[in-house]
Coordinates of C-alpha atoms and ligand atoms in Angstrom, one line a residue:
M1 CA -25.5 -9.6 -5.4
M2 CA -22.5 -7.6 -4.3
D3 CA -20.3 -10.7 -4.2
S4 CA -21.3 -11.8 -7.8
M5 CA -20.5 -8.2 -9.1
L6 CA -17.2 -8.3 -7.3
E7 CA -16.3 -11.7 -8.7
K8 CA -17.0 -10.5 -12.2
Q9 CA -14.7 -7.5 -11.9
V10 CA -12.0 -9.5 -10.3
T11 CA -12.1 -12.2 -13.0
E12 CA -11.8 -9.5 -15.6
K13 CA -8.7 -8.0 -13.9
E14 CA -7.2 -11.3 -12.8
W15 CA -6.8 -11.0 -9.0
V16 CA -3.7 -12.8 -7.8
R17 CA -4.6 -13.7 -4.3
E18 CA -1.8 -13.5 -1.7
S19 CA -0.6 -16.8 -0.3
R20 CA -1.8 -18.0 3.1
F21 CA 1.6 -17.3 4.5
G22 CA 1.5 -13.8 3.1
R23 CA -1.9 -13.1 4.5
W24 CA -0.7 -14.2 7.9
F25 CA 2.6 -12.4 7.7
L26 CA 0.8 -9.0 7.4
T27 CA -0.8 -9.6 10.8
T28 CA 2.6 -10.0 12.6
N29 CA 4.4 -7.4 14.6
I30 CA 7.3 -7.4 12.2
W31 CA 5.0 -6.1 9.5
Y32 CA 3.1 -3.7 11.8
Q33 CA 6.2 -2.2 13.4
Y34 CA 8.9 -2.3 10.7
V35 CA 6.9 -1.9 7.5
L36 CA 3.5 -0.3 8.1
S37 CA 4.2 2.0 11.0
Q38 CA 7.6 3.0 9.6
A39 CA 6.0 3.9 6.2
I40 CA 3.4 6.2 7.9
I41 CA 6.1 7.9 10.0
E42 CA 8.2 8.5 6.8
F43 CA 5.2 9.8 4.9
K44 CA 4.5 12.2 7.7
Q45 CA 8.2 13.4 7.5
L46 CA 8.1 13.7 3.7
L47 CA 4.9 15.7 3.9
N48 CA 6.7 18.1 6.3
N49 CA 3.5 19.7 7.7
S50 CA 2.2 20.5 4.1
L51 CA -1.1 18.5 4.7
S52 CA -4.0 20.1 6.4
R53 CA -6.5 17.9 8.3
P54 CA -8.1 15.7 5.8
S55 CA -11.9 15.1 5.7
Q56 CA -11.7 11.7 4.1
I57 CA -8.8 9.2 3.8
L58 CA -9.2 6.2 1.6
D59 CA -7.1 3.2 2.8
A60 CA -6.8 1.3 -0.5
G61 CA -6.2 -2.4 0.0
C62 CA -6.6 -2.1 3.7
H63 CA -6.2 -5.8 4.6
Q64 CA -7.6 -6.2 8.1
G65 CA -7.6 -2.5 8.8
L66 CA -4.3 -2.4 10.9
A67 CA -3.5 1.0 9.5
F68 CA -6.7 2.7 10.6
E69 CA -5.5 3.6 14.1
L70 CA -2.1 4.9 12.7
L71 CA -3.8 7.0 10.1
E72 CA -6.0 8.5 12.7
Q73 CA -3.1 9.2 15.0
Y74 CA -0.9 10.8 12.3
F75 CA -3.4 12.6 10.1
Q76 CA -6.6 13.1 12.2
P77 CA -9.1 12.6 9.4
K78 CA -12.8 12.9 10.0
T79 CA -13.5 9.7 8.1
I80 CA -11.4 6.7 7.0
I81 CA -12.7 4.5 4.2
G82 CA -11.1 1.0 4.1
V83 CA -11.5 -1.0 0.9
D84 CA -10.1 -4.5 0.3
I85 CA -10.9 -7.1 -2.3
D86 CA -10.3 -10.1 0.0
K87 CA -13.5 -10.7 2.0
E88 CA -11.7 -13.1 4.3
L89 CA -9.4 -10.2 5.4
I90 CA -11.8 -7.2 5.3
R91 CA -14.3 -9.0 7.7
F92 CA -11.7 -8.3 10.5
A93 CA -11.5 -4.5 9.6
P94 CA -14.6 -3.4 11.6
K95 CA -12.9 -4.7 14.7
A96 CA -9.9 -2.6 14.0
A97 CA -12.2 0.3 13.3
T98 CA -13.5 0.2 16.9
R99 CA -10.1 1.3 18.1
C100 CA -10.6 4.7 16.2
E101 CA -12.5 7.7 17.4
C102 CA -13.2 8.9 13.9
E103 CA -15.8 7.4 11.6
V104 CA -14.5 4.3 9.7
K105 CA -16.3 2.7 6.8
C106 CA -15.1 -0.8 5.7
E107 CA -16.0 -2.2 2.3
N108 CA -15.3 -5.4 0.4
G109 CA -14.5 -4.0 -3.1
T110 CA -11.9 -3.5 -5.7
V111 CA -9.8 -0.4 -6.4
Y112 CA -10.5 -0.9 -10.1
N113 CA -14.1 0.3 -9.4
L114 CA -14.5 2.3 -6.2
N115 CA -17.9 2.9 -4.8
L116 CA -17.0 6.6 -4.3
P117 CA -18.1 9.8 -6.1
D118 CA -15.6 11.8 -8.2
S119 CA -13.3 14.2 -6.3
S120 CA -14.6 13.0 -2.9
I121 CA -11.3 12.0 -1.2
D122 CA -8.5 14.2 0.2
V123 CA -5.9 11.5 0.9
I124 CA -5.4 8.0 -0.5
F125 CA -3.2 5.8 1.5
C126 CA -2.0 3.1 -0.9
H127 CA 0.5 1.0 0.9
Q128 CA 2.0 -2.1 -0.6
L129 CA -1.0 -2.5 -3.0
I130 CA 0.1 -1.5 -6.6
H131 CA 2.6 -4.4 -7.0
H132 CA -0.3 -6.8 -6.3
L133 CA -2.4 -5.4 -9.2
S134 CA -2.4 -6.9 -12.6
D135 CA -3.9 -3.7 -14.0
Q136 CA -2.0 -0.9 -12.2
S137 CA -3.1 1.7 -14.7
A138 CA -6.8 1.0 -14.0
A139 CA -6.3 1.6 -10.3
L140 CA -4.4 4.8 -10.9
K141 CA -7.1 6.2 -13.1
E142 CA -9.6 5.3 -10.4
F143 CA -7.5 7.0 -7.7
Y144 CA -7.3 10.1 -10.0
R145 CA -11.1 10.1 -10.4
V146 CA -11.9 9.9 -6.7
L147 CA -9.2 12.3 -5.4
D148 CA -10.1 15.9 -5.1
S149 CA -8.1 18.6 -6.9
G150 CA -5.0 19.2 -4.6
G151 CA -5.5 15.8 -3.0
V152 CA -2.6 13.6 -2.1
L153 CA -1.9 10.0 -3.0
L154 CA 0.6 8.3 -0.7
I155 CA 2.2 5.3 -2.3
G156 CA 4.5 2.9 -0.7
E157 CA 5.7 -0.1 -2.8
S158 CA 8.1 -3.0 -2.7
C159 CA 10.2 -2.9 -5.9
R160 CA 11.1 -5.7 -8.3
S161 CA 14.5 -6.2 -6.7
F162 CA 12.7 -7.4 -3.6
I163 CA 9.7 -9.1 -5.2
N164 CA 12.0 -11.1 -7.5
S165 CA 14.1 -12.4 -4.5
L166 CA 14.0 -16.1 -3.8
F167 CA 12.3 -15.7 -0.3
V168 CA 9.5 -13.6 -1.7
R169 CA 9.0 -15.8 -4.7
L170 CA 8.8 -18.9 -2.5
F171 CA 6.4 -17.5 0.2
F172 CA 4.3 -14.8 -1.4
R173 CA 2.2 -14.4 -4.6
H174 CA 2.3 -11.5 -7.0
P175 CA 1.5 -10.8 -10.7
M176 CA 5.2 -11.1 -11.7
H177 CA 4.8 -9.4 -15.1
V178 CA 4.0 -6.0 -13.7
Q179 CA 6.8 -5.6 -11.1
K180 CA 8.8 -2.3 -11.4
S181 CA 11.8 -0.5 -10.1
A182 CA 11.4 2.6 -7.9
E183 CA 11.9 4.8 -11.0
G184 CA 9.3 2.6 -12.9
Y185 CA 6.6 3.4 -10.2
V186 CA 7.4 7.1 -10.3
E187 CA 7.1 7.1 -14.0
L188 CA 3.8 5.1 -13.9
V189 CA 2.2 7.5 -11.4
R190 CA 3.3 10.6 -13.2
S191 CA 2.0 9.3 -16.5
H192 CA -1.5 9.3 -15.0
G193 CA -1.5 13.0 -14.4
F194 CA -0.2 13.2 -10.8
I195 CA 2.5 15.6 -9.9
I196 CA 5.5 14.2 -8.0
R197 CA 8.3 16.5 -7.0
D198 CA 11.8 14.9 -6.7
E199 CA 11.9 15.8 -3.0
D200 CA 8.6 13.8 -2.6
I201 CA 10.4 10.5 -3.4
K202 CA 12.2 8.3 -0.9
T203 CA 13.9 5.1 -1.8
S204 CA 15.5 2.6 0.6
I205 CA 16.8 -0.9 1.2
P206 CA 15.4 -1.7 4.7
W207 CA 17.0 -4.5 6.7
W208 CA 14.0 -6.9 6.2
S209 CA 14.3 -6.7 2.4
R210 CA 18.0 -7.8 2.4
T211 CA 19.0 -11.4 1.9
D212 CA 21.2 -11.3 5.1
Y213 CA 18.6 -9.2 7.0
G214 CA 21.2 -6.4 7.4
L215 CA 23.7 -8.5 9.3
S216 CA 26.7 -7.8 7.0
E217 CA 26.2 -4.0 7.4
K218 CA 25.8 -4.4 11.2
I219 CA 29.2 -6.1 11.5
G220 CA 30.8 -3.5 9.2
L221 CA 31.3 -5.4 6.0
P222 CA 31.5 -3.3 2.8
Q223 CA 28.1 -2.9 1.1
K224 CA 27.6 -3.3 -2.6
Q225 CA 25.7 -0.7 -4.5
R226 CA 22.2 -2.2 -4.9
E227 CA 18.9 -1.3 -6.5
A228 CA 16.3 0.1 -4.1
T229 CA 13.9 -2.4 -2.7
E230 CA 11.3 0.1 -1.4
V231 CA 9.9 3.4 -2.6
L232 CA 7.7 5.9 -0.9
L233 CA 6.2 8.7 -2.9
I234 CA 3.8 11.6 -2.5
A235 CA 1.8 12.3 -5.6
R236 CA -0.6 15.2 -5.9
K237 CA -3.6 15.7 -8.2
P238 CA -3.3 19.2 -9.7
Ligands
SAM1 C1 0.4 -6.5 0.8 S1 -1.3 -6.2 1.3 C2 -1.1 -4.6 2.0 C3 -2.2 -4.3 3.1 C4 -2.1 -3.0 3.8 N1 -2.2 -1.9 2.9 C5 -0.8 -2.9 4.6 O1 0.1 -2.2 4.1 O2 -0.7 -3.5 5.6 C6 -2.2 -5.9 -0.2 C7 -3.6 -5.8 0.0 O3 -4.3 -5.4 -1.2 C8 -5.5 -6.1 -1.4 N2 -5.8 -6.1 -2.8 C9 -5.3 -6.8 -3.8 N3 -5.9 -6.5 -5.0 C10 -6.9 -5.6 -4.7 C11 -7.9 -4.8 -5.4 N4 -8.0 -5.0 -6.7 N5 -8.7 -4.0 -4.8 C12 -8.6 -3.8 -3.4 N6 -7.7 -4.5 -2.6 C13 -6.9 -5.3 -3.2 C14 -5.1 -7.5 -0.8 O4 -6.3 -8.3 -0.5 C15 -4.3 -7.2 0.4 O5 -5.0 -7.0 1.6

């Protein structure tokens, strides 16, 4: 029953499933250490102690649940709720949950239609999800609905300058018509009623998103001004 409901929603919103390589790459240490852990460390720095202990964190698009342990370590929530559309990935999440002391609930579902009451979540961790969504606006409306007033949406995205690169186009799959610059993501999130202060935005060009993997900078060659490949932002529901 649940599967057929999910299939209907997914067909409506055209789920572009990640490539086999992409699904595997997210289980590597490169992803865990340099992308996922680094993002959580930087979110913590950006938050600058402004976040009190959350009751419920939603990990939106949680993949196999690799962030659960990090979210517990850095934010000490009472409960983590992991949701992912891909049932082949989410079936591994309960195993990741056993490494946490807090309660963790894992659900196969879509962020377009979350199985959560209005205003029930304090923090949404939304890492590298939005650029995978054909209907980004529908997800942001749903995040706004489930987030409590004063709640925080942590968004980390790869920008179009990276998603359009040859390597990413060859090995990963994305809905290409919705890719945005860092400024585009900020605008999109603000347009759904969230407050983002300028100091709550961080853009970067990490080594793994460069065509030469940061080699030319390492050996001291002059760097061209380039468009940001990554953006982190902290959005608040008023
Ligand atoms: C690039 S991965 C990011 C995974 C994880 N957040 C991380 O940073 O390691 C994107 C994830 O979003 C999931 N996803 C894509 N569309 C979704 C949707 N509509 N609802 C829920 N999850 C979705 C994919 O299955 C995939 O696991």
